[in-house]
Short mmCIF file of C-alpha atoms in Angstrom, two decimals:
data_model
loop_
_atom_site.label_atom_id
_atom_site.label_comp_id
_atom_site.label_asym_id
_atom_site.label_seq_id
_atom_site.Cartn_x
_atom_site.Cartn_y
_atom_site.Cartn_z
CA MET I 1 -146.49 148.66 126.84
CA GLY I 2 -146.55 144.76 127.72
CA GLY I 3 -143.62 142.67 127.43
CA GLY I 4 -142.83 141.19 124.04
CA LYS I 5 -141.22 137.96 123.34
CA SER I 6 -137.52 137.92 122.44
CA ILE I 7 -136.23 136.67 119.14
CA ASN I 8 -133.11 134.61 118.97
CA VAL I 9 -131.37 134.63 115.59
CA GLU I 10 -128.70 131.96 115.32
CA ALA I 11 -125.71 132.54 113.23
CA PRO I 12 -125.41 130.26 109.98
CA LYS I 13 -123.31 127.19 110.57
CA GLU I 14 -120.13 126.83 108.38
CA SER I 15 -120.29 123.78 106.39
CA ALA I 16 -117.55 121.19 106.26
CA GLU I 17 -116.36 122.57 102.94
CA GLN I 18 -116.06 126.17 104.23
CA ARG I 19 -114.08 124.86 107.29
CA ALA I 20 -111.78 122.99 105.13
CA TYR I 21 -111.17 126.05 102.98
CA TYR I 22 -110.34 128.36 105.89
CA ALA I 23 -107.98 125.77 107.33
CA GLN I 24 -106.10 125.44 103.99
CA LEU I 25 -106.10 129.32 103.65
CA ALA I 26 -104.36 129.53 107.05
CA THR I 27 -101.93 126.81 106.27
CA ASP I 28 -101.08 128.45 102.85
CA ILE I 29 -100.45 131.74 104.63
CA GLU I 30 -98.29 130.19 107.40
CA THR I 31 -96.32 128.48 104.61
CA ALA I 32 -95.62 131.64 102.70
CA ARG I 33 -94.53 133.47 105.73
CA GLN I 34 -92.17 130.82 106.60
CA LYS I 35 -90.79 130.83 103.08
CA LYS I 36 -90.50 134.74 103.20
CA ASP I 37 -88.78 134.30 106.61
CA ALA I 38 -86.39 131.54 104.97
CA ALA I 39 -85.67 133.56 101.96
CA GLU I 40 -84.82 136.86 104.30
CA GLN I 41 -82.50 134.73 106.33
CA ALA I 42 -80.83 133.23 103.26
CA GLU I 43 -80.21 136.74 102.03
CA ALA I 44 -79.06 137.90 105.19
CA THR I 45 -76.57 134.89 105.44
CA ARG I 46 -75.44 135.68 101.95
CA LYS I 47 -74.74 139.23 102.63
CA SER I 48 -73.06 138.55 105.67
CA LEU I 49 -70.53 135.87 104.03
CA LEU I 50 -70.05 138.25 101.09
CA LYS I 51 -69.00 141.02 103.65
CA SER I 52 -66.86 138.65 105.36
CA SER I 53 -65.18 137.65 102.30
CA GLY I 54 -64.62 141.23 101.23
CA VAL I 55 -63.21 142.12 104.59
CA ARG I 56 -60.98 139.07 104.58
CA ASN I 57 -59.66 139.87 100.84
CA LEU I 58 -59.43 143.59 101.19
CA ASP I 59 -55.84 143.72 102.34
CA PRO I 60 -54.58 141.44 99.42
CA TYR I 61 -56.71 143.40 97.16
CA TYR I 62 -55.29 146.80 98.29
CA SER I 63 -51.56 145.54 98.23
CA VAL I 64 -51.73 145.09 94.46
CA LEU I 65 -53.78 148.49 94.08
CA LYS I 66 -51.06 150.21 96.35
CA LYS I 67 -48.08 148.77 93.79
CA GLN I 68 -50.09 150.32 90.93
CA LEU I 69 -50.53 153.57 92.59
CA ALA I 70 -46.73 153.64 93.26
CA SER I 71 -45.79 152.65 89.73
CA GLY I 72 -48.13 155.27 88.37
CA SER I 73 -50.11 152.99 86.31
CA VAL I 74 -53.23 154.18 88.21
CA THR I 75 -54.13 157.62 89.52
CA LYS I 76 -55.24 158.56 93.04
CA GLU I 77 -58.60 159.16 91.53
CA LYS I 78 -58.76 155.71 89.91
CA ALA I 79 -57.49 154.03 93.16
CA LEU I 80 -60.12 155.74 95.43
CA GLN I 81 -62.75 154.70 92.97
CA GLN I 82 -61.65 151.10 93.04
CA ILE I 83 -61.80 151.04 96.85
CA GLY I 84 -65.38 152.39 96.44
CA ASP I 85 -66.33 149.98 93.78
CA TYR I 86 -64.82 147.16 96.11
CA GLN I 87 -66.75 148.30 99.12
CA GLN I 88 -70.12 148.25 97.20
CA GLN I 89 -69.58 145.05 95.36
CA TYR I 90 -69.04 143.36 98.95
CA GLY I 91 -71.72 145.24 100.77
CA MET I 92 -69.09 146.46 103.36
CA ASP I 93 -69.59 149.30 105.82
CA PRO I 94 -67.70 152.63 105.26
CA ASP I 95 -65.60 152.12 108.38
CA ASN I 96 -64.12 148.91 106.81
CA VAL I 97 -62.45 150.94 104.08
CA ALA I 98 -61.88 154.28 105.61
CA SER I 99 -58.39 153.48 106.68
CA TYR I 100 -57.38 152.52 103.03
CA LEU I 101 -58.75 155.55 101.62
CA ARG I 102 -56.93 157.74 104.04
CA GLU I 103 -53.77 155.93 103.01
CA ILE I 104 -54.31 156.42 99.53
CA GLU I 105 -54.61 160.12 100.05
CA GLN I 106 -51.55 160.27 102.03
CA THR I 107 -49.32 158.13 99.65
CA SER I 108 -50.54 160.35 96.78
CA LEU I 109 -49.48 163.46 98.58
CA GLU I 110 -46.09 161.99 99.58
CA ARG I 111 -45.20 160.45 96.04
CA GLU I 112 -47.21 163.07 93.78
CA PRO I 113 -44.08 164.58 92.14
CA GLU I 114 -42.50 161.32 91.55
CA GLN I 115 -45.82 159.77 90.26
CA ARG I 116 -46.52 162.63 87.96
CA GLU I 117 -43.07 162.31 86.38
CA THR I 118 -43.43 158.66 85.86
CA LEU I 119 -46.95 159.03 84.23
CA VAL I 120 -45.40 161.77 81.74
CA GLN I 121 -42.23 159.61 80.82
CA ARG I 122 -44.39 156.57 80.32
CA ALA I 123 -46.72 158.29 78.07
CA PHE I 124 -43.77 159.54 75.88
CA GLN I 125 -42.16 156.28 75.79
CA ASP I 126 -45.26 154.41 74.74
CA LEU I 127 -46.25 156.79 72.10
CA LEU I 128 -43.17 158.50 70.84
CA GLY I 129 -40.75 155.61 71.83
CA ARG I 130 -38.22 157.96 73.62
CA LYS I 131 -38.09 159.89 76.84
CA ALA I 132 -39.33 163.35 77.38
CA SER I 133 -36.74 166.20 77.19
CA ASP I 134 -36.37 168.27 80.45
CA GLN I 135 -38.29 170.97 78.76
CA GLU I 136 -41.12 168.67 77.75
CA LEU I 137 -41.24 167.15 81.12
CA GLN I 138 -41.39 170.59 83.05
CA THR I 139 -44.14 171.68 80.35
CA ARG I 140 -46.34 168.52 81.16
CA LEU I 141 -45.91 168.75 84.60
CA GLY I 142 -47.02 172.44 84.76
CA GLU I 143 -50.17 171.46 82.85
CA ILE I 144 -50.88 168.85 85.53
CA SER I 145 -50.24 171.35 88.28
CA LYS I 146 -52.63 173.98 86.56
CA SER I 147 -55.32 171.30 86.18
CA GLY I 148 -55.19 170.82 90.03
CA GLY I 149 -53.36 167.50 89.62
CA LYS I 150 -56.09 165.83 87.99
CA LEU I 151 -54.54 165.61 84.67
CA ASP I 152 -54.13 161.94 84.22
CA VAL I 153 -51.81 159.80 81.62
CA ASN I 154 -54.91 159.62 79.28
CA ALA I 155 -55.13 163.53 78.95
CA ILE I 156 -51.39 163.57 78.38
CA ALA I 157 -51.53 160.83 75.78
CA ASP I 158 -54.21 162.70 73.83
CA SER I 159 -52.04 165.74 73.88
CA LEU I 160 -49.08 163.74 72.43
CA LYS I 161 -51.30 161.98 69.77
CA SER I 162 -51.98 165.52 68.26
CA SER I 163 -48.36 166.02 67.48
CA ASP I 164 -46.72 165.74 64.10
CA GLU I 165 -44.01 163.45 65.69
CA TYR I 166 -46.55 160.96 66.77
CA LYS I 167 -48.49 161.00 63.44
CA GLU I 168 -45.31 160.43 61.67
CA LYS I 169 -44.52 157.55 63.87
CA VAL I 170 -47.89 155.58 63.27
CA GLY I 171 -47.59 156.45 59.64
CA GLY I 172 -49.53 159.52 59.00
CA SER I 173 -53.07 159.37 57.55
CA TYR I 174 -54.75 156.45 55.51
CA LEU I 175 -54.03 158.18 52.32
CA GLU I 176 -50.48 158.48 53.15
CA ASN I 177 -50.21 154.67 54.23
CA TYR I 178 -51.92 153.85 50.99
CA TYR I 179 -49.20 155.87 49.07
CA ARG I 180 -46.48 154.16 51.04
CA SER I 181 -47.89 150.65 50.34
CA TYR I 182 -47.87 151.54 46.55
CA TYR I 183 -44.87 153.58 46.02
CA GLY I 184 -42.71 152.37 49.05
CA PRO I 185 -41.20 154.69 51.70
CA SER I 186 -41.06 158.29 51.05
CA GLU I 187 -37.94 160.68 51.33
CA LYS I 188 -37.50 162.10 54.63
CA GLU I 189 -36.35 165.54 56.18
CA THR I 190 -35.11 166.23 59.34
CA VAL I 191 -37.21 168.25 61.65
CA LYS I 192 -35.69 169.94 64.66
CA GLY I 193 -37.25 168.64 67.99
CA ALA I 194 -39.26 171.22 69.99
CA GLU I 195 -38.75 171.95 73.87
CA GLY I 196 -35.24 170.52 73.61
CA ALA I 197 -36.55 167.21 72.04
CA PRO I 198 -34.03 165.29 69.84
CA ASP I 199 -34.50 165.77 66.06
CA TRP I 200 -37.04 163.35 64.17
CA GLN I 201 -37.40 162.34 60.49
CA LYS I 202 -40.47 163.49 58.72
CA SER I 203 -41.89 162.39 55.46
CA THR I 204 -41.68 164.94 52.54
CA GLY I 205 -44.45 163.28 50.50
CA ARG I 206 -41.89 162.57 47.74
CA TYR I 207 -41.31 158.84 46.66
CA THR I 208 -38.67 157.27 44.37
CA ILE I 209 -40.07 154.69 41.93
CA SER I 210 -38.76 152.73 39.01
CA THR I 211 -39.71 154.13 35.66
CA GLY I 212 -39.72 150.71 33.96
CA SER I 213 -37.97 152.47 31.07
CA GLN I 214 -36.02 149.31 30.31
CA PHE I 215 -39.29 147.75 29.01
CA SER I 216 -40.16 150.73 26.91
CA PRO I 217 -39.61 150.64 22.89
CA THR I 218 -37.42 153.00 21.21
CA LEU I 219 -37.23 154.53 17.91
CA ASP I 220 -34.42 153.82 15.37
CA GLU I 221 -32.58 156.76 13.62
CA GLU I 222 -34.76 156.27 10.50
CA THR I 223 -37.87 156.43 12.24
CA GLN I 224 -37.01 159.38 14.24
CA LYS I 225 -36.09 161.15 11.09
CA THR I 226 -39.19 160.21 9.46
CA VAL I 227 -41.39 161.35 12.29
CA GLY I 228 -39.08 164.41 13.13
CA LEU I 229 -38.86 163.36 16.93
CA LYS I 230 -36.09 162.20 18.70
CA PHE I 231 -36.47 160.42 22.03
CA GLY I 232 -34.46 161.49 25.07
CA ALA I 233 -32.91 159.02 27.27
CA MET I 234 -35.22 157.76 30.20
CA PRO I 235 -33.69 157.45 33.76
CA ASP I 236 -34.24 154.36 35.56
CA LYS I 237 -35.88 155.90 38.44
CA PHE I 238 -37.80 159.10 39.16
CA THR I 239 -38.34 160.93 42.43
CA GLY I 240 -41.44 163.44 42.88
CA SER I 241 -44.71 163.97 44.60
CA VAL I 242 -47.64 161.80 44.07
CA GLY I 243 -48.88 164.27 41.32
CA GLU I 244 -45.57 164.43 39.62
CA ILE I 245 -45.29 160.58 39.56
CA GLU I 246 -48.70 160.44 38.07
CA GLN I 247 -47.82 163.02 35.26
CA MET I 248 -44.47 160.96 34.59
CA GLN I 249 -46.35 157.83 34.30
CA GLN I 250 -48.92 159.32 31.92
CA LYS I 251 -46.18 160.67 29.87
CA MET I 252 -44.54 157.33 29.74
CA ARG I 253 -47.74 155.74 28.60
CA GLN I 254 -48.02 158.35 25.81
CA ARG I 255 -44.34 157.94 24.86
CA ASP I 256 -44.80 154.01 24.70
CA GLU I 257 -47.99 154.60 22.73
CA PHE I 258 -46.28 156.67 20.10
CA ALA I 259 -43.37 154.55 19.74
CA TYR I 260 -45.50 151.47 19.28
CA ASN I 261 -47.76 153.25 16.76
CA SER I 262 -44.70 154.64 14.91
CA GLY I 263 -42.92 151.14 14.73
CA LEU I 264 -46.32 149.67 13.55
CA THR I 265 -46.84 152.43 10.92
CA LYS I 266 -43.13 151.67 9.55
CA LEU I 267 -43.77 148.10 9.59
CA GLN I 268 -46.89 148.58 7.64
CA GLY I 269 -45.34 150.87 5.11
CA GLN I 270 -42.30 148.20 4.69
CA ILE I 271 -45.06 145.44 4.04
CA ASP I 272 -46.92 147.56 1.51
CA SER I 273 -43.58 148.47 -0.22
CA ASP I 274 -42.64 144.73 -0.33
CA ILE I 275 -46.11 143.94 -1.91
CA GLN I 276 -45.74 146.38 -4.43
CA LYS I 277 -42.47 144.94 -5.35
CA ILE I 278 -43.87 141.59 -5.57
CA LYS I 279 -46.71 142.78 -7.87
CA ARG I 280 -44.29 144.84 -10.15
CA GLY I 281 -41.92 141.80 -10.46
CA SER I 282 -44.78 139.46 -11.16
CA ALA I 283 -46.12 141.82 -13.81
CA LYS I 284 -42.82 141.98 -15.47
CA GLU I 285 -42.48 138.19 -15.54
CA VAL I 286 -45.81 137.83 -17.00
CA ALA I 287 -45.12 140.28 -19.75
CA GLU I 288 -41.85 138.40 -20.54
CA ILE I 289 -43.63 135.16 -20.53
CA SER I 290 -46.08 136.71 -22.96
CA SER I 291 -43.45 137.99 -25.13
CA LYS I 292 -41.58 134.63 -25.39
CA THR I 293 -44.89 132.70 -25.92
CA GLY I 294 -45.61 135.09 -28.84
CA ILE I 295 -42.02 134.46 -30.44
CA TYR I 296 -42.52 130.72 -30.01
CA GLY I 297 -45.78 130.91 -31.68
CA ASN I 298 -44.40 132.68 -34.46
CA LEU I 299 -41.54 130.33 -34.97
CA VAL I 300 -44.03 127.14 -34.87
CA SER I 301 -46.32 128.66 -37.35
CA GLY I 302 -43.43 129.34 -39.68
CA PHE I 303 -42.93 125.56 -39.96
CA TRP I 304 -46.50 125.18 -41.37
#
């Protein structure tokens, strides 16, 4: 074959607009990278400063927590959790808090019996207003031991809140509080304390109220004879259950209504009697006047 001619294809030349576009694109990419690097650097600086602050303030924070742990206001589990939360909040390494976690465990082991007793006594004092008896204390400490030492003050409090003594102390149910506000304090009875606890006073559900008998009407002897009923003397006060009080009040209303009606009936009878007397008296006077008028008329006619 004979040699052919080679063909040179020239690449299309970029326009000025294209070159400007690509140059701007490169600039934008570089600007974005710089901003990203700056943001990452700022975040790293923030985390480093936060971590430094956490490390610097960990000792004062733990000092307060340690006192709470010793007083029994927080449990070992709660203290461990708080240290863990502190570590996460400040982005600290596990090595930064490891010694504190070990100290909490060791302190709890050393003070566990004393701390448990403190928790129990505080719950009794806060909820029942008294110390736990020796038997009550041993019972609660036994419950804590059976639970592996994980029973905290909230669980003890829930147990005490279910007792009759606590319910009586806080005033009982809503209905009992309503009756107390309406009728006043109820009578009390002594309940022997369980587990060596002191005796305490429990509401009997019986209330003493005024009968208001001084405001009730009475029947005189004549009316009592007429109706064939004699009212007995009413006491100034009445003591009974809510149901008995309501029955007494209903009877008082019926008694008062009967007395009022009897009095009104007697009064109406008296009025009617008086009217009849007036009518009879008037008729007699009219008859006398008519009679005298007739006599006078006869006398006058005699002169004529």
